[in-house]
Coordinates of C-alpha atoms in Angstrom, one line a residue:
Chain A
X1 CA 104.8 76.5 88.7
X2 CA 105.3 77.1 85.1
X3 CA 101.8 78.4 84.4
X4 CA 102.2 80.8 87.1
X5 CA 105.6 81.9 85.7
X6 CA 103.7 82.7 82.3
X7 CA 100.9 84.3 84.0
X8 CA 103.3 86.7 85.7
X9 CA 105.2 87.5 82.6
X10 CA 101.8 88.2 80.9
X11 CA 100.9 90.7 83.6
X12 CA 101.3 94.1 82.0
X13 CA 104.2 96.3 83.1
X14 CA 103.2 99.6 84.2
X15 CA 105.8 102.2 84.3
X16 CA 105.4 105.2 86.2
X17 CA 104.3 103.2 89.4
X18 CA 107.1 105.1 91.4
X19 CA 106.0 108.6 90.5
X20 CA 102.4 107.7 91.2
X21 CA 103.2 106.5 94.7
X22 CA 105.2 109.6 95.4
X23 CA 102.8 111.9 94.3
X24 CA 100.0 110.2 96.4
X25 CA 102.2 110.6 99.3
X26 CA 103.0 114.2 98.5
X27 CA 99.3 114.9 98.6
X28 CA 99.0 113.2 102.1
X29 CA 101.9 115.2 103.4
X30 CA 100.3 118.5 102.3
X31 CA 97.8 117.6 104.7
X32 CA 100.0 117.0 107.3
X33 CA 102.0 120.2 107.3
X34 CA 99.0 121.9 108.6
X35 CA 97.1 119.2 110.8
X36 CA 96.6 120.0 114.2
X37 CA 97.5 116.3 115.1
X38 CA 101.3 116.9 113.9
X39 CA 103.3 117.9 116.8
X40 CA 104.6 121.5 116.3
X41 CA 107.2 121.6 119.3
X42 CA 110.3 122.5 117.7
X43 CA 112.7 121.0 120.4
X44 CA 111.2 117.6 120.1
X45 CA 111.0 118.0 116.2
X46 CA 114.7 119.2 116.2
X47 CA 115.6 116.0 118.7
X48 CA 114.1 113.5 116.6
X49 CA 115.0 114.9 113.2
X50 CA 118.5 115.4 114.6
X51 CA 118.8 111.5 115.6
X52 CA 117.5 110.6 112.0
X53 CA 120.0 112.6 110.4
X54 CA 122.9 111.2 112.5
X55 CA 121.5 107.4 111.7
X56 CA 120.9 108.1 108.0
X57 CA 123.8 110.2 106.9
X58 CA 123.5 111.1 103.3
X59 CA 119.8 110.2 103.4
X60 CA 119.2 112.9 105.9
X61 CA 118.4 115.5 103.5
X62 CA 115.6 113.4 101.7
X63 CA 113.8 112.5 104.8
X64 CA 111.2 114.5 106.5
X65 CA 109.9 113.5 110.2
X66 CA 106.3 114.1 110.9
X67 CA 105.6 113.5 114.6
X68 CA 101.9 112.5 114.9
X69 CA 100.0 112.8 118.1
X70 CA 98.5 109.1 118.3
X71 CA 99.1 107.0 121.5
X72 CA 100.4 103.9 120.1
X73 CA 103.5 102.6 119.1
X74 CA 104.4 102.9 115.4
X75 CA 106.3 104.7 112.9
X76 CA 106.0 104.5 109.0
X77 CA 108.2 105.5 106.0
X78 CA 106.7 106.5 102.6
X79 CA 108.5 106.4 99.4
X80 CA 108.9 110.2 99.2
X81 CA 110.8 110.6 102.2
X82 CA 108.1 111.2 104.8
X83 CA 108.7 109.6 107.9
X84 CA 105.5 109.4 110.3
X85 CA 106.2 108.9 113.9
X86 CA 103.4 108.2 116.4
X87 CA 104.0 110.1 119.7
X88 CA 102.9 106.9 121.7
X89 CA 106.3 105.6 120.7
X90 CA 108.1 108.0 123.3
X91 CA 106.4 106.3 126.1
X92 CA 107.4 103.0 125.2
X93 CA 111.3 103.7 124.1
X94 CA 113.2 103.8 127.1
X95 CA 116.3 105.7 126.0
X96 CA 117.7 107.3 122.8
X97 CA 119.2 103.9 121.5
X98 CA 115.6 102.2 121.4
X99 CA 114.2 105.4 119.6
X100 CA 117.4 104.9 117.1
X101 CA 116.5 101.3 116.6
X102 CA 112.9 102.4 115.5
X103 CA 114.1 105.2 113.3
X104 CA 116.9 103.0 112.0
X105 CA 114.3 100.2 110.7
X106 CA 112.3 103.0 108.9
X107 CA 115.3 104.4 107.5
X108 CA 115.9 100.8 106.2
X109 CA 112.9 100.8 104.6
X110 CA 113.5 103.9 102.7
X111 CA 116.8 103.0 101.7
X112 CA 115.6 99.6 100.4
X113 CA 112.3 101.2 98.7
X114 CA 110.2 98.8 100.5
X115 CA 107.0 100.5 99.6
X116 CA 107.6 100.4 96.0
X117 CA 108.9 96.9 96.2
X118 CA 105.6 95.9 98.0
X119 CA 103.3 98.0 95.3
X120 CA 105.2 96.1 92.7
X121 CA 104.8 92.8 94.2
X122 CA 101.0 93.3 94.8
X123 CA 100.7 94.4 91.2
X124 CA 102.7 91.6 89.8
X125 CA 101.0 88.7 91.8
X126 CA 97.4 90.2 91.6
X127 CA 97.9 90.5 87.8
X128 CA 99.4 87.0 87.7
X129 CA 96.5 85.4 89.7
X130 CA 93.9 87.2 87.8
X131 CA 95.2 85.5 84.7
X132 CA 95.4 82.3 86.4
X133 CA 92.0 82.6 87.9
X134 CA 89.9 81.9 85.0
X135 CA 91.6 78.5 83.9
X136 CA 91.8 77.6 87.7
X137 CA 88.2 78.5 88.3
X138 CA 87.2 76.3 84.9
X139 CA 89.1 73.5 86.1
X140 CA 88.4 73.5 89.9
X141 CA 85.1 75.6 89.9
X142 CA 84.5 78.7 92.5
X143 CA 86.3 76.8 95.6
X144 CA 89.5 76.6 93.4
X145 CA 88.9 80.5 92.6
X146 CA 88.7 81.2 96.2
X147 CA 91.7 79.2 96.9
X148 CA 93.6 81.2 94.5
X149 CA 92.5 84.5 96.0
X150 CA 93.7 83.4 99.6
X151 CA 96.9 82.0 98.4
X152 CA 97.4 85.7 96.8
X153 CA 96.6 87.3 100.2
X154 CA 98.8 84.9 102.1
X155 CA 101.9 85.5 99.6
X156 CA 101.5 89.1 100.0
X157 CA 101.6 89.2 103.5
X158 CA 104.7 86.7 103.4
X159 CA 106.5 89.1 101.1
X160 CA 105.8 92.0 103.8
X161 CA 107.1 90.0 106.7
X162 CA 110.4 89.5 104.7
X163 CA 110.8 93.1 104.2
X164 CA 110.0 93.7 107.9
X165 CA 112.8 91.2 108.6
X166 CA 115.1 93.0 106.3
X167 CA 114.6 96.4 108.0
X168 CA 115.0 94.9 111.4
X169 CA 118.5 93.5 110.4
X170 CA 119.4 96.7 108.8
X171 CA 118.5 98.6 111.8
X172 CA 120.9 96.7 114.1
X173 CA 123.8 98.0 111.8
X174 CA 122.3 101.4 111.9
X175 CA 122.2 101.5 115.7
X176 CA 125.6 100.0 115.9
X177 CA 127.3 102.3 113.9
X178 CA 125.6 105.3 115.7
X179 CA 127.7 103.7 118.8
X180 CA 124.3 102.6 120.6
X181 CA 123.4 99.3 122.3
X182 CA 122.5 97.0 119.6
X183 CA 120.2 95.1 122.2
X184 CA 118.0 98.0 122.2
X185 CA 116.0 96.8 119.3
X186 CA 115.2 93.4 121.1
X187 CA 114.0 95.4 124.1
X188 CA 111.2 97.1 122.6
X189 CA 109.7 94.0 121.4
X190 CA 109.9 92.2 124.7
X191 CA 108.4 95.4 126.1
X192 CA 105.5 95.2 123.2
X193 CA 104.5 91.7 124.3
X194 CA 104.6 92.6 128.4
X195 CA 102.1 95.4 127.5
X196 CA 99.8 93.5 125.4
X197 CA 99.9 90.6 128.1
X198 CA 99.3 93.2 130.8
X199 CA 96.4 95.0 128.7
X200 CA 94.4 91.7 128.0
X201 CA 95.1 90.3 131.6
X202 CA 93.3 93.4 133.1
X203 CA 90.3 92.9 130.7
X204 CA 90.3 89.1 131.7
X205 CA 91.4 87.9 128.4
X206 CA 94.4 86.1 126.7
X207 CA 96.5 88.4 124.3
X208 CA 95.0 88.3 120.9
X209 CA 97.5 85.9 118.8
X210 CA 100.1 87.3 116.6
X211 CA 101.5 85.9 113.3
X212 CA 99.6 83.6 111.0
X213 CA 99.1 83.6 107.4
X214 CA 98.1 87.0 106.7
X215 CA 100.1 89.0 109.4
X216 CA 102.0 91.9 108.0
X217 CA 105.0 91.8 110.5
X218 CA 106.6 88.8 112.0
X219 CA 105.4 87.9 115.5
X220 CA 107.0 90.3 118.2
X221 CA 108.6 87.1 119.8
X222 CA 110.4 86.2 116.5
X223 CA 111.4 89.7 116.3
X224 CA 112.8 89.8 119.8
X225 CA 114.8 86.6 119.5
X226 CA 116.2 87.4 115.8
X227 CA 117.4 90.9 116.9
X228 CA 118.9 89.6 120.3
X229 CA 121.0 87.2 118.0
X230 CA 122.1 89.8 115.6
X231 CA 123.1 92.2 118.4
X232 CA 125.1 89.3 119.6
X233 CA 127.7 89.8 122.9
X234 CA 128.6 93.5 122.1
X235 CA 126.9 96.5 124.2
X236 CA 126.9 100.3 123.5
X237 CA 125.7 103.4 125.2
X238 CA 122.0 103.8 125.7
X239 CA 121.8 107.4 125.6
X240 CA 119.3 107.4 128.7
X241 CA 119.9 111.0 130.0
X242 CA 119.8 112.7 126.6
X243 CA 116.3 111.1 125.9
X244 CA 115.0 111.9 129.5
X245 CA 116.0 115.4 129.0
X246 CA 114.3 115.7 125.6
X247 CA 111.2 114.0 126.7
X248 CA 111.1 116.2 130.1
X249 CA 108.8 119.0 128.8
X250 CA 106.5 116.3 126.9
X251 CA 105.4 113.9 129.9
X252 CA 101.9 115.9 130.5
X253 CA 100.4 115.2 127.1
X254 CA 102.0 112.0 126.3
X255 CA 100.7 110.5 129.6
X256 CA 97.1 112.4 129.2
X257 CA 96.8 110.8 125.7
X258 CA 97.9 107.2 126.9
X259 CA 95.1 107.6 129.8
X260 CA 92.6 108.5 127.2
X261 CA 93.0 105.1 125.6
X262 CA 90.9 103.6 128.4
X263 CA 93.6 100.7 128.7
X264 CA 94.1 100.4 132.2
X265 CA 96.3 97.1 132.2
X266 CA 98.4 98.4 129.7
X267 CA 98.9 101.9 131.0
X268 CA 99.5 100.5 134.7
X269 CA 102.2 98.2 133.0
X270 CA 103.9 101.3 131.2
X271 CA 104.0 103.5 134.4
X272 CA 105.7 100.9 136.0
X273 CA 108.2 100.6 133.6
X274 CA 108.7 104.4 133.0
X275 CA 109.1 104.9 136.7
X276 CA 111.7 102.0 137.0
X277 CA 113.6 103.9 134.6
X278 CA 113.6 107.2 136.4
X279 CA 110.5 108.7 134.7
X280 CA 108.8 111.7 136.3
X281 CA 107.3 110.8 139.6
X282 CA 104.7 113.3 139.6
X283 CA 103.1 112.4 136.3
X284 CA 103.3 108.6 137.1
X285 CA 101.5 109.3 140.3
X286 CA 98.7 111.6 139.0
X287 CA 98.3 109.0 135.9
X288 CA 97.9 106.2 138.8
X289 CA 95.3 108.3 140.3
X290 CA 93.3 108.5 137.3
X291 CA 93.5 104.6 136.7
X292 CA 92.2 104.1 140.1
X293 CA 89.6 106.8 140.0
X294 CA 88.6 105.0 136.9
X295 CA 88.4 101.6 138.5
X296 CA 86.4 103.1 141.6
X297 CA 89.4 102.9 144.2
X298 CA 88.8 106.3 145.4
X299 CA 91.1 105.7 148.5
X300 CA 94.0 104.8 146.4
X301 CA 93.1 107.5 143.8
X302 CA 93.4 110.1 146.5
X303 CA 96.4 109.0 148.0
X304 CA 98.1 108.9 144.4
X305 CA 96.8 112.3 143.6
X306 CA 98.3 113.7 147.0
X307 CA 101.7 112.2 146.0
X308 CA 101.3 114.3 142.5
X309 CA 100.2 117.3 144.6
X310 CA 102.1 120.0 143.2
X311 CA 100.6 119.1 139.8
X312 CA 97.6 121.2 139.0
X313 CA 96.0 118.0 137.1
X314 CA 96.2 116.3 140.5
X315 CA 94.0 118.8 142.1
X316 CA 91.5 118.1 139.4
X317 CA 91.8 114.5 140.0
X318 CA 91.1 115.5 144.0
X319 CA 88.3 117.6 142.8
X320 CA 86.5 114.7 141.0
X321 CA 87.1 112.3 143.6
X322 CA 86.5 113.7 146.8
X323 CA 82.7 114.5 146.6
X324 CA 82.2 110.8 146.2
X325 CA 83.6 110.4 149.6
X326 CA 81.6 112.8 151.2
X327 CA 84.3 115.9 151.4
X328 CA 82.7 118.5 149.4
X329 CA 84.7 121.2 151.0
X330 CA 88.0 119.4 150.1
X331 CA 86.7 119.3 146.5
X332 CA 85.8 122.8 146.6
X333 CA 89.4 123.6 147.9
X334 CA 90.9 121.2 145.1
X335 CA 89.0 123.1 142.1
X336 CA 90.0 126.6 143.5
X337 CA 93.7 125.5 143.5
X338 CA 93.2 123.9 140.1
X339 CA 91.6 126.9 138.3
X340 CA 94.3 129.3 139.9
X341 CA 96.8 127.2 138.2
X342 CA 94.9 126.7 135.1
X343 CA 92.5 129.5 134.8
X344 CA 91.7 128.7 130.9
X345 CA 91.1 124.9 131.7
X346 CA 88.4 123.8 129.1
X347 CA 86.6 122.0 131.9
X348 CA 86.5 125.0 134.2
X349 CA 82.7 125.6 134.2
X350 CA 81.9 121.8 134.5
X351 CA 84.1 121.5 137.6
X352 CA 82.5 124.7 139.0
X353 CA 79.1 123.2 138.6
X354 CA 79.8 120.3 140.1
X355 CA 80.4 121.4 143.7
X356 CA 78.5 125.1 144.0
X357 CA 74.8 123.7 144.2
Chain B
X1 CA 90.4 101.8 103.0
X2 CA 90.3 105.3 101.0
X3 CA 89.7 103.6 97.8
X4 CA 87.2 101.5 99.2
X5 CA 85.0 104.5 100.1
X6 CA 85.3 105.8 96.5
X7 CA 84.1 102.2 95.3
X8 CA 81.3 102.1 97.9
X9 CA 80.1 105.6 96.7
X10 CA 80.5 104.9 93.0
X11 CA 78.6 101.4 93.6
X12 CA 75.8 103.3 95.6
X13 CA 75.3 105.8 93.0
X14 CA 75.1 103.3 89.9
X15 CA 77.5 101.8 87.4
X16 CA 77.2 103.9 84.3
X17 CA 77.8 107.7 83.5
X18 CA 75.4 109.6 85.5
X19 CA 75.1 113.0 87.2
X20 CA 72.6 113.9 89.8
X21 CA 72.1 117.5 90.8
X22 CA 71.5 118.2 94.5
X23 CA 70.9 121.8 95.1
X24 CA 70.0 124.0 97.9
X25 CA 66.3 124.4 97.0
X26 CA 65.9 127.4 94.7
X27 CA 69.4 128.1 94.0
X28 CA 70.4 130.1 90.9
X29 CA 73.9 131.3 90.5
X30 CA 73.8 135.1 90.6
X31 CA 74.9 136.9 87.3
X32 CA 77.7 139.0 88.7
X33 CA 79.3 136.8 91.2
X34 CA 83.0 136.3 91.9
X35 CA 84.0 132.8 91.9
X36 CA 87.3 131.6 93.3
X37 CA 88.8 128.3 91.9
X38 CA 90.8 126.4 94.6
X39 CA 93.4 123.7 93.2
X40 CA 91.4 121.0 92.2
X41 CA 91.6 117.8 94.1
X42 CA 92.3 115.6 91.3
X43 CA 93.7 111.8 91.0
X44 CA 93.9 109.9 87.6
X45 CA 95.2 106.4 87.0
X46 CA 94.8 103.0 85.9
X47 CA 93.7 99.7 87.3
X48 CA 95.6 96.5 86.3
X49 CA 94.3 93.4 85.3
X50 CA 94.4 92.1 88.8
X51 CA 92.5 95.1 90.1
X52 CA 95.7 97.1 91.5
X53 CA 94.9 101.0 91.2
X54 CA 98.2 103.0 89.9
X55 CA 98.2 106.6 90.2
X56 CA 99.6 108.6 87.3
X57 CA 101.5 111.5 88.5
X58 CA 101.9 113.3 85.2
X59 CA 98.4 112.7 83.9
X60 CA 97.1 113.8 87.3
X61 CA 98.8 117.2 86.8
X62 CA 97.6 117.7 83.4
X63 CA 94.2 116.6 84.2
X64 CA 94.1 119.3 87.2
X65 CA 95.4 121.9 84.8
X66 CA 93.0 121.2 82.2
X67 CA 89.9 120.7 84.3
X68 CA 90.8 124.2 85.9
X69 CA 91.0 125.7 82.4
X70 CA 87.6 124.1 81.4
X71 CA 85.9 125.3 84.4
X72 CA 87.2 128.9 83.8
X73 CA 85.9 128.7 80.3
X74 CA 82.4 127.1 81.2
X75 CA 81.9 129.7 83.9
X76 CA 83.2 132.5 81.8
X77 CA 86.6 134.0 82.6
X78 CA 85.3 137.1 83.9
X79 CA 83.9 135.9 87.1
X80 CA 86.2 133.1 87.7
X81 CA 89.8 133.5 89.4
X82 CA 92.2 131.1 90.7
X83 CA 92.5 130.9 94.4
X84 CA 95.9 130.7 95.8
X85 CA 97.4 127.4 97.1
X86 CA 97.7 128.3 100.7
X87 CA 99.2 125.5 103.0
X88 CA 95.8 125.1 104.9
X89 CA 94.1 124.6 101.4
X90 CA 94.9 120.9 101.9
X91 CA 92.5 120.5 105.1
X92 CA 89.7 121.9 103.1
X93 CA 90.4 119.5 100.1
X94 CA 90.0 116.6 102.7
X95 CA 87.0 118.0 104.5
X96 CA 85.1 118.6 101.0
X97 CA 86.0 115.1 100.0
X98 CA 84.4 114.1 103.2
X99 CA 81.4 116.4 103.1
X100 CA 81.0 115.4 99.3
X101 CA 81.1 111.8 99.9
X102 CA 78.4 112.2 103.0
X103 CA 76.0 114.3 100.7
X104 CA 76.2 111.5 97.9
X105 CA 75.8 108.9 100.1
X106 CA 73.5 110.0 102.7
X107 CA 71.1 112.4 100.7
X108 CA 70.9 110.8 97.3
X109 CA 72.6 107.5 97.9
X110 CA 71.7 104.2 99.3
X111 CA 72.0 105.3 103.0
X112 CA 69.4 108.4 103.3
X113 CA 69.6 109.9 106.6
X114 CA 65.9 111.1 107.7
X115 CA 67.1 114.2 109.3
X116 CA 68.1 115.2 106.0
X117 CA 64.8 114.7 104.3
X118 CA 63.7 118.0 102.6
X119 CA 66.5 119.8 103.5
X120 CA 70.1 120.8 102.1
X121 CA 72.3 122.0 105.0
X122 CA 75.7 121.0 104.4
X123 CA 78.4 123.3 105.2
X124 CA 82.2 123.5 105.2
X125 CA 82.2 126.0 107.9
X126 CA 82.9 129.7 108.1
X127 CA 86.5 129.1 108.2
X128 CA 86.9 128.5 104.6
X129 CA 86.7 132.2 104.0
X130 CA 90.2 132.7 105.8
X131 CA 91.8 129.9 103.2
X132 CA 90.3 130.9 100.2
X133 CA 90.8 134.7 100.3
X134 CA 88.7 137.0 97.7
X135 CA 85.5 136.0 96.1
X136 CA 81.9 135.5 96.9
X137 CA 81.9 131.6 96.2
X138 CA 84.3 128.9 95.9
X139 CA 83.9 126.1 93.6
X140 CA 85.4 122.9 95.2
X141 CA 86.2 120.0 92.5
X142 CA 86.9 116.4 93.7
X143 CA 87.7 114.1 90.7
X144 CA 88.9 110.5 90.8
X145 CA 89.5 108.9 87.4
X146 CA 90.6 105.1 87.2
X147 CA 90.4 103.6 83.9
X148 CA 90.9 99.7 83.1
X149 CA 94.0 99.0 81.4
X150 CA 93.9 96.9 78.2
X151 CA 94.6 93.7 80.2
X152 CA 91.6 94.5 82.5
X153 CA 89.3 95.2 79.3
X154 CA 90.5 91.9 77.7
X155 CA 89.8 90.2 81.2
X156 CA 86.2 91.6 81.1
X157 CA 85.6 89.9 77.6
X158 CA 87.2 86.7 78.5
X159 CA 84.9 87.0 81.8
X160 CA 81.7 87.3 79.8
X161 CA 82.6 84.6 77.7
X162 CA 83.2 82.5 80.9
X163 CA 79.7 83.3 81.8
X164 CA 78.4 81.3 78.7
X165 CA 80.2 78.1 79.9
X166 CA 79.0 78.8 83.3
X167 CA 81.9 80.5 85.2
X168 CA 81.3 84.1 85.5
X169 CA 84.3 86.0 86.7
X170 CA 83.7 89.6 85.7
X171 CA 86.2 92.1 86.7
X172 CA 85.0 95.4 87.7
X173 CA 85.6 98.2 85.1
X174 CA 87.0 101.7 85.8
X175 CA 86.3 103.9 89.0
X176 CA 85.0 107.2 87.9
X177 CA 83.8 109.9 90.4
X178 CA 83.5 113.5 90.5
X179 CA 81.9 116.0 93.0
X180 CA 81.4 119.6 92.5
X181 CA 80.4 122.0 95.5
X182 CA 79.6 125.5 95.2
X183 CA 80.5 127.2 98.6
X184 CA 79.2 130.5 100.0
X185 CA 82.4 132.2 101.1
X186 CA 80.4 134.2 103.6
X187 CA 78.7 131.3 105.6
X188 CA 80.7 128.2 104.0
X189 CA 77.7 126.5 103.4
X190 CA 77.3 124.4 100.2
X191 CA 74.8 126.2 97.9
X192 CA 75.1 124.1 95.1
X193 CA 76.3 120.5 94.7
X194 CA 76.6 117.8 92.0
X195 CA 78.2 114.5 91.8
X196 CA 79.1 112.4 88.6
X197 CA 79.9 108.7 88.3
X198 CA 81.3 107.0 85.2
X199 CA 83.8 108.2 82.8
X200 CA 83.3 110.8 79.9
X201 CA 86.7 110.7 78.5
X202 CA 90.5 111.2 79.6
X203 CA 90.3 114.3 82.1
X204 CA 94.2 114.8 81.1
X205 CA 92.9 115.9 77.7
X206 CA 91.4 119.1 76.9
X207 CA 88.5 117.4 75.4
X208 CA 87.9 115.1 78.2
X209 CA 88.3 117.7 80.4
X210 CA 85.8 119.9 78.9
X211 CA 83.2 117.1 78.7
X212 CA 83.6 116.2 82.4
X213 CA 83.2 120.0 83.4
X214 CA 80.1 120.5 81.0
X215 CA 78.3 117.3 82.4
X216 CA 79.3 118.1 86.3
X217 CA 78.4 122.1 85.7
X218 CA 75.7 121.3 83.4
X219 CA 72.9 121.5 85.9
X220 CA 73.9 124.6 87.5
X221 CA 71.2 127.1 86.6
X222 CA 72.6 130.8 85.7
X223 CA 76.0 129.1 85.0
X224 CA 76.2 129.6 81.2

């Protein structure tokens, strides 16, 4: 241990690391500003940005939210104040309280300057281990040297998990201060676990294990348990109505992006949950039609599409399903209805060519 | 991951300072051509003894200015003008990094593509015109210059001594790579290209930037 301390002390201090990290993120943000993957919708940006401001208080001015069109649950925070929110989050948070819990977690990372601390931890340990590597290698050979490197990786991951736990704890305080239900944070992780199980089960597998020596985050079950304990007996508002109103104009692309993941088990589970929480019946029915068609369950697909009937996308689904059931006339009629509603559809020519000989 | 790509590209092109010119066959810079110079894509920093790369904001800003000045002098002031830093330029900086890395790796590097044999047909696409504005050509520059700090240099010496006693632990040196692409603004095609690996001095200093530019653009016929 003494050798380690000496090695750490010998590792050179490098000033300017924070400015360097900020510069790298400023460069990344230059690209984000015009990226087609960033959601431009002013109302959605105002909604998420406004929520960040209410939670962050005085730090609001320093934080810029970028909603990136990626259909997985994630958000991240850079040391220069750029917060990146993936659009898949919106399908997985049920209400404003849950969204606030995720945003609060990122605000906590920003306040505690976790990116900078992670970088410094990495540099300090890597430099210290580099100095130790030579004597260790001389005494214990290449195996000893490799063991040192594994130890370094494990130690960095342990530090990262510690910061995630800190941010989780701080997020509960922010959610509570905002008047939201503090149990919302734990609800996200129970959802994550159930979705992973559903996704794996549909593929005939077990969900991939979480945790271990090299995980950057604590396992979902641990986060759920800790967050539940931190929330205590207190309840608060969930903001479900405001959240539903903010998401209403966006179901189409959120669900289309999710369907493109080709994750039938996870998607079916998500649809059930969104439905139970009063989600949009037409888009849910359409998405179930798409899943059924993908699985070759043609009759289920047709009946789901019919339930989603006012949606042009459901007509498209019928147009792609009915020919396989021998109903070319029905398919032609569906194509006509789809193209009347969406004359600029990118797949218009493909659909026409499918039916007209 | 991004650093990995640089390291791979640098490794594929060899360790010591070297440049390889890759030109569309027969290209020669016309004498009275207007060259737009977009903001150079530069990152300068140091690598610590444990191999952690740390960017240096202040030296990066200086290197970007020095490189632009050196290019302007090298290509003669009258035909070079700075392109405005429009919001969409960042996309083209990223596109140029990707295309330049692909050229270096798949045309001249370790992973040649048979479909590129005997031809040089890389392009940034005609959309580049709307981003750069005026000019016949645009010169895109990407420079990554990470040098070893003193601790890492000392470690290299210690590692070399270690080799004598049978335990070779040699840390890598600095990571230096620079790409230059001359782009025809009518078509977006890359008409001339060069890559340089290895350092020729500190690009944040006037002398270092001049040396880098002279080496990088030195093979462009009609440039001087």
